[in-house]
Amino acid sequence: MTDTYTRLVSKGLGKDVAQRLGLPQPAVLRRYEPGQALVNGPVLVQGSTAGADELAATLLSWNLDVRRHAVPREKLGAIILVLDALAAPEDLEKPVLAVAFSLRDLGPSARFVTLSRPAGETGNPAGAAARQGVDGLVRSLAKELRAGATANGILLADGVTTTSPSALAALRFFLSGRSAFVDGQFLTVSTGEGTLPGDAEKPLAGKVAAVTGAARGIGAAIARTLHRDGATLILVDIPAAGDHLASVANEVHGTALQLDISREDAGKRILEHAVQRHGRLDIMVHNAGITRDKLLANMDHARWNSVLNINIAAQLRINEALLASEHFSTSPRIVSVASTSGIAGNRGQTNYAASKGGVMGMVRASAPLLAARGGSINAVAPGFIETDMTARIPFAVREVGRRLNALQQGGLPTDVAEAIAFLASDAAGGINGDILRVCGQNLVGA
Ligand code: NAI
């Protein structure tokens, strides 16, 4: 499923020619497959705090090949830099430069992950400067790494330790092939909630999940991934997509619900379907979305309203119905699909970007409501993903869109689906109100 250009330049003559001409040389990314090792080689844990020691001990208990000091010229699967007790910018020098020379030893699709604290409003300018410095460091390093290697960070709220359940879950996600197209990004672990992540191949076993827009593209990939991870599925899409919906439902042994999510009673209909068949709903994935692009100067009411209604108003109405129901799980999880257009903006997409910005605002504001019920709500913001939608973009524009990120390629629907499956899991329960970009570190709005 890698694009033709990436396949051409990844080996042999194509690689030589691309190198000589200075053309982009995207790597074939290591994506998750069941049974795959968490990382491809030894893991260097750098940092001298108690948090670093505890984390290294936990990684040893996962049977990883852990190093506390670099072994010269040893190929590494990952570097984990623990910076959980920074007090001032000077504190960065020693640990950061200690790992610098090991970067050359990172293998293909290796991982660099930091654990640090959010800058927040500490009332401590020097501490905040050091903490925010990690943000710039990780985002820059992500642009320096090559061969499919990524750099990401985990922000631990005060009181959350390096071995809190969701800190470990986020670390596993970033180390694994599940985060292949996530680069230069941060996940914030805001509480000690969540269950300890394990080796379980079916982290969603026993969960009932509804996915909207599941007949094709990213939605169908989400359905397949949640099914692989053990969830029981309800697949929602418009009646016109009924045939495709039925075939995806057959494939993942789920049930199809033909429903336009912009109907006023959509939330009620989804709940009724779930309760009749399974007695409850645990996970709601809001994926359905549309574009009706026009410059704002030429925008009409129909284009504006249809996009805002389907992409955000429907999600708000469905969430309201779910939260009012006793059948929406004891640890409810909602994951919404936003877009990098809602962060960086995109010419011709004022309506779409307003709706996707709206999704992110809704997610942040709903976090306390879900927390009060022992649940969580988060969003994934995809960048350029290879789907029917992006295949229709004219070739030259598509090539630019797909290469303008640190990994120099478009993502696959499965990359978005992996992030959603992670955020829908109980192990990620300490992550609430967060937005995770799956965009290969898109250079626009990065
Ligand atoms: P797609 O157009 O291939 O699939 C969307 C699905 O949603 C279709 O099956 C469609 O029938 C369904 N749908 C549309 N309106 C509906 C309604 N009113 N009720 C129920 N179902 C409805 O789109 P794709 O590319 O798979 O996108 C999925 C999500 O990801 C969307 O929210 C999109 O905005 C978002 N996204 C996609 C990106 C990409 O590069 N493909 C980038 C960023 C975000």
Short mmCIF file of C-alpha atoms in Angstrom, two decimals, residues 168-437:
data_model
loop_
_atom_site.label_atom_id
_atom_site.label_comp_id
_atom_site.label_asym_id
_atom_site.label_seq_id
_atom_site.Cartn_x
_atom_site.Cartn_y
_atom_site.Cartn_z
CA LEU A 168 3.41 3.39 29.75
CA ALA A 169 0.55 2.95 27.26
CA ALA A 170 1.60 6.10 25.39
CA LEU A 171 5.20 4.89 25.42
CA ARG A 172 4.22 1.51 23.99
CA PHE A 173 2.20 3.29 21.29
CA PHE A 174 5.09 5.56 20.32
CA LEU A 175 7.66 2.72 20.37
CA SER A 176 5.52 0.36 18.30
CA GLY A 177 4.71 0.21 14.60
CA ARG A 178 1.23 1.49 15.51
CA SER A 179 2.59 5.05 15.47
CA ALA A 180 4.45 4.72 12.13
CA PHE A 181 3.03 8.01 10.73
CA VAL A 182 3.00 9.98 14.01
CA ASP A 183 6.04 12.23 14.12
CA GLY A 184 7.02 15.36 16.06
CA GLN A 185 3.95 15.06 18.30
CA PHE A 186 3.10 14.99 22.02
CA LEU A 187 0.56 13.06 24.05
CA THR A 188 -0.43 14.51 27.42
CA VAL A 189 -1.12 12.11 30.27
CA SER A 190 -3.26 14.19 32.57
CA THR A 191 -4.18 11.67 35.27
CA GLY A 192 -3.09 8.36 36.76
CA GLU A 193 -6.29 6.75 35.35
CA GLY A 194 -6.11 3.91 32.86
CA THR A 195 -5.22 0.27 33.02
CA LEU A 196 -1.67 -1.02 32.67
CA PRO A 197 -0.91 -1.83 29.04
CA GLY A 198 0.14 -5.39 28.44
CA ASP A 199 1.25 -7.54 25.58
CA ALA A 200 -2.40 -8.40 24.91
CA GLU A 201 -3.03 -8.72 21.19
CA LYS A 202 -6.72 -7.90 21.80
CA PRO A 203 -6.75 -4.76 24.00
CA LEU A 204 -10.37 -4.01 23.02
CA ALA A 205 -11.75 -7.48 23.75
CA GLY A 206 -15.28 -7.31 25.18
CA LYS A 207 -15.84 -3.71 24.03
CA VAL A 208 -18.76 -2.60 21.85
CA ALA A 209 -17.74 0.16 19.44
CA ALA A 210 -19.69 2.25 16.92
CA VAL A 211 -17.83 3.81 13.97
CA THR A 212 -19.45 6.38 11.66
CA GLY A 213 -18.52 6.68 7.99
CA ALA A 214 -17.35 3.06 8.09
CA ALA A 215 -18.25 2.07 4.51
CA ARG A 216 -14.89 3.09 3.06
CA GLY A 217 -11.60 4.95 3.50
CA ILE A 218 -10.42 5.75 7.00
CA GLY A 219 -13.68 4.56 8.59
CA ALA A 220 -13.36 1.07 7.08
CA ALA A 221 -9.73 0.93 8.28
CA ILE A 222 -10.85 1.93 11.79
CA ALA A 223 -13.43 -0.88 11.73
CA ARG A 224 -10.79 -3.44 10.66
CA THR A 225 -8.31 -2.27 13.30
CA LEU A 226 -10.83 -2.22 16.17
CA HIS A 227 -11.95 -5.70 15.07
CA ARG A 228 -8.35 -6.92 15.03
CA ASP A 229 -7.98 -5.53 18.57
CA GLY A 230 -11.01 -7.51 19.74
CA ALA A 231 -13.94 -5.03 19.66
CA THR A 232 -17.49 -5.90 18.59
CA LEU A 233 -18.54 -3.44 15.91
CA ILE A 234 -21.52 -1.37 14.83
CA LEU A 235 -20.82 0.26 11.49
CA VAL A 236 -22.72 3.40 10.54
CA ASP A 237 -22.97 5.06 7.13
CA ILE A 238 -25.55 6.67 4.85
CA PRO A 239 -28.08 4.41 3.07
CA ALA A 240 -26.47 5.23 -0.32
CA ALA A 241 -23.29 3.50 0.90
CA GLY A 242 -25.30 0.47 2.07
CA ASP A 243 -23.59 -2.16 -0.14
CA HIS A 244 -20.08 -1.15 0.87
CA LEU A 245 -21.16 -0.88 4.48
CA ALA A 246 -22.58 -4.40 4.44
CA SER A 247 -19.40 -5.82 2.95
CA VAL A 248 -17.18 -4.14 5.60
CA ALA A 249 -19.61 -5.33 8.31
CA ASN A 250 -19.34 -8.91 7.01
CA GLU A 251 -15.59 -8.71 6.95
CA VAL A 252 -15.33 -7.59 10.59
CA HIS A 253 -18.28 -9.69 11.83
CA GLY A 254 -20.10 -6.52 12.88
CA THR A 255 -23.57 -5.13 12.19
CA ALA A 256 -24.44 -2.38 9.73
CA LEU A 257 -26.61 0.59 10.64
CA GLN A 258 -27.70 2.66 7.65
CA LEU A 259 -28.10 6.10 9.11
CA ASP A 260 -27.43 9.69 8.13
CA ILE A 261 -25.67 11.04 11.23
CA SER A 262 -27.04 14.53 10.59
CA ARG A 263 -30.53 13.32 11.55
CA GLU A 264 -31.70 14.82 14.85
CA ASP A 265 -32.28 11.36 16.36
CA ALA A 266 -28.97 9.80 15.21
CA GLY A 267 -27.60 9.37 18.76
CA LYS A 268 -30.80 7.68 19.88
CA ARG A 269 -30.73 5.34 16.84
CA ILE A 270 -27.10 4.33 17.46
CA LEU A 271 -27.84 3.62 21.13
CA GLU A 272 -30.98 1.61 20.33
CA HIS A 273 -29.05 -0.51 17.84
CA ALA A 274 -26.24 -1.10 20.37
CA VAL A 275 -28.55 -1.85 23.30
CA GLN A 276 -30.77 -4.25 21.32
CA ARG A 277 -27.78 -6.33 20.21
CA HIS A 278 -25.19 -5.92 22.94
CA GLY A 279 -26.88 -4.27 25.93
CA ARG A 280 -24.62 -1.20 25.84
CA LEU A 281 -22.10 0.91 23.92
CA ASP A 282 -18.50 1.41 25.12
CA ILE A 283 -16.70 3.27 22.33
CA MET A 284 -17.98 5.94 19.91
CA VAL A 285 -15.74 6.83 16.96
CA HIS A 286 -16.87 9.94 15.07
CA ASN A 287 -15.19 9.49 11.70
CA ALA A 288 -17.81 10.46 9.10
CA GLY A 289 -16.97 13.76 7.47
CA ILE A 290 -17.35 15.61 4.19
CA THR A 291 -15.68 18.43 2.28
CA ARG A 292 -17.47 21.05 0.13
CA ASP A 293 -14.54 23.28 -0.80
CA LYS A 294 -14.98 26.88 -2.05
CA LEU A 295 -13.15 30.10 -1.36
CA LEU A 296 -15.04 31.97 1.33
CA ALA A 297 -15.77 34.77 -1.16
CA ASN A 298 -17.81 32.23 -3.20
CA MET A 299 -19.26 30.26 -0.28
CA ASP A 300 -23.00 29.53 -0.23
CA HIS A 301 -25.28 28.50 2.63
CA ALA A 302 -25.65 24.90 1.40
CA ARG A 303 -21.90 24.22 1.35
CA TRP A 304 -21.34 25.90 4.68
CA ASN A 305 -24.26 24.22 6.45
CA SER A 306 -23.78 20.68 5.16
CA VAL A 307 -20.11 20.62 6.26
CA LEU A 308 -20.75 22.18 9.68
CA ASN A 309 -23.77 19.98 10.25
CA ILE A 310 -22.20 16.62 9.41
CA ASN A 311 -18.66 17.29 10.69
CA ILE A 312 -19.43 18.90 14.04
CA ALA A 313 -23.11 19.53 14.87
CA ALA A 314 -23.91 15.82 14.43
CA GLN A 315 -21.07 14.84 16.80
CA LEU A 316 -22.34 17.30 19.42
CA ARG A 317 -25.90 15.93 19.18
CA ILE A 318 -24.79 12.28 19.29
CA ASN A 319 -22.52 12.90 22.30
CA GLU A 320 -25.33 14.65 24.12
CA ALA A 321 -27.61 11.64 23.59
CA LEU A 322 -24.88 9.19 24.65
CA LEU A 323 -23.98 11.11 27.80
CA ALA A 324 -27.64 11.27 28.78
CA SER A 325 -27.91 7.48 28.57
CA GLU A 326 -27.16 4.91 31.25
CA HIS A 327 -26.26 2.49 28.44
CA PHE A 328 -23.12 4.39 27.46
CA SER A 329 -20.62 2.20 29.34
CA THR A 330 -18.99 2.56 32.74
CA SER A 331 -15.75 3.73 31.10
CA PRO A 332 -17.03 5.43 27.95
CA ARG A 333 -14.54 6.40 25.26
CA ILE A 334 -15.16 8.86 22.45
CA VAL A 335 -12.62 9.45 19.69
CA SER A 336 -13.25 12.04 16.97
CA VAL A 337 -11.53 12.54 13.65
CA ALA A 338 -10.42 16.15 13.20
CA SER A 339 -7.91 17.33 10.56
CA THR A 340 -4.68 19.27 10.31
CA SER A 341 -6.75 21.71 8.17
CA GLY A 342 -8.51 22.66 11.41
CA ILE A 343 -5.13 23.52 12.95
CA ALA A 344 -3.15 25.09 10.12
CA GLY A 345 -5.99 26.20 7.83
CA ASN A 346 -6.25 25.33 4.16
CA ARG A 347 -7.14 27.54 1.18
CA GLY A 348 -10.70 26.88 0.03
CA GLN A 349 -11.62 25.07 3.23
CA THR A 350 -12.97 27.72 5.61
CA ASN A 351 -16.11 25.64 6.21
CA TYR A 352 -14.20 22.36 6.66
CA ALA A 353 -11.50 23.94 8.87
CA ALA A 354 -14.16 25.66 11.01
CA SER A 355 -15.88 22.29 11.48
CA LYS A 356 -12.65 20.46 12.32
CA GLY A 357 -11.47 23.26 14.62
CA GLY A 358 -14.91 22.84 16.16
CA VAL A 359 -14.25 19.14 16.74
CA MET A 360 -11.09 19.99 18.68
CA GLY A 361 -12.85 22.63 20.76
CA MET A 362 -15.67 20.21 21.51
CA VAL A 363 -13.22 17.49 22.55
CA ARG A 364 -11.34 19.73 24.98
CA ALA A 365 -14.55 21.10 26.52
CA SER A 366 -16.14 17.64 26.83
CA ALA A 367 -13.17 16.10 28.66
CA PRO A 368 -14.45 16.94 32.18
CA LEU A 369 -17.90 15.53 31.30
CA LEU A 370 -16.37 12.21 30.27
CA ALA A 371 -13.96 12.21 33.23
CA ALA A 372 -16.94 12.55 35.58
CA ARG A 373 -18.21 9.25 34.15
CA GLY A 374 -14.84 7.47 34.31
CA GLY A 375 -14.29 7.90 30.58
CA SER A 376 -12.36 9.97 28.07
CA ILE A 377 -12.69 11.87 24.81
CA ASN A 378 -9.86 12.63 22.40
CA ALA A 379 -9.35 13.49 18.76
CA VAL A 380 -6.98 12.40 16.03
CA ALA A 381 -6.05 15.00 13.42
CA PRO A 382 -4.89 13.31 10.20
CA GLY A 383 -2.70 15.07 7.65
CA PHE A 384 -2.41 13.75 4.08
CA ILE A 385 -3.85 10.23 4.04
CA GLU A 386 -4.01 8.06 0.89
CA THR A 387 -7.78 7.59 0.36
CA ASP A 388 -10.35 7.95 -2.45
CA MET A 389 -10.74 11.55 -1.28
CA THR A 390 -7.05 12.44 -1.74
CA ALA A 391 -6.72 10.28 -4.92
CA ARG A 392 -9.06 12.77 -6.59
CA ILE A 393 -6.70 15.73 -5.97
CA PRO A 394 -4.87 16.74 -9.21
CA PHE A 395 -1.45 14.98 -9.51
CA ALA A 396 0.88 17.94 -8.92
CA VAL A 397 -1.04 19.25 -5.90
CA ARG A 398 -1.30 15.71 -4.53
CA GLU A 399 2.45 15.11 -4.87
CA VAL A 400 3.20 18.32 -2.96
CA GLY A 401 0.64 17.52 -0.24
CA ARG A 402 1.92 14.00 0.20
CA ARG A 403 5.67 14.84 0.35
CA LEU A 404 5.48 17.99 2.53
CA ASN A 405 6.09 16.22 5.82
CA ALA A 406 9.08 14.94 7.74
CA LEU A 407 8.48 11.36 6.51
CA GLN A 408 8.08 12.57 2.89
CA GLN A 409 5.03 10.42 2.14
CA GLY A 410 1.28 10.21 2.65
CA GLY A 411 -0.08 8.22 5.55
CA LEU A 412 -2.36 5.21 5.18
CA PRO A 413 -5.89 4.90 6.61
CA THR A 414 -4.50 2.25 8.95
CA ASP A 415 -2.18 4.86 10.53
CA VAL A 416 -5.19 6.92 11.62
CA ALA A 417 -6.99 3.76 12.72
CA GLU A 418 -4.08 2.67 14.97
CA ALA A 419 -4.11 6.02 16.80
CA ILE A 420 -7.87 5.75 17.29
CA ALA A 421 -7.65 2.17 18.56
CA PHE A 422 -5.01 3.29 21.04
CA LEU A 423 -7.07 6.24 22.33
CA ALA A 424 -10.17 4.01 22.57
CA SER A 425 -8.37 1.54 24.85
CA ASP A 426 -8.68 1.57 28.63
CA ALA A 427 -4.87 1.73 28.87
CA ALA A 428 -5.13 5.27 27.45
CA GLY A 429 -7.68 6.27 30.12
CA GLY A 430 -5.33 8.88 31.63
CA ILE A 431 -5.30 10.78 28.31
CA ASN A 432 -8.36 13.02 28.10
CA GLY A 433 -9.15 16.08 25.97
CA ASP A 434 -6.05 15.61 23.84
CA ILE A 435 -5.53 16.03 20.08
CA LEU A 436 -3.04 13.71 18.39
CA ARG A 437 -1.89 14.59 14.88
#
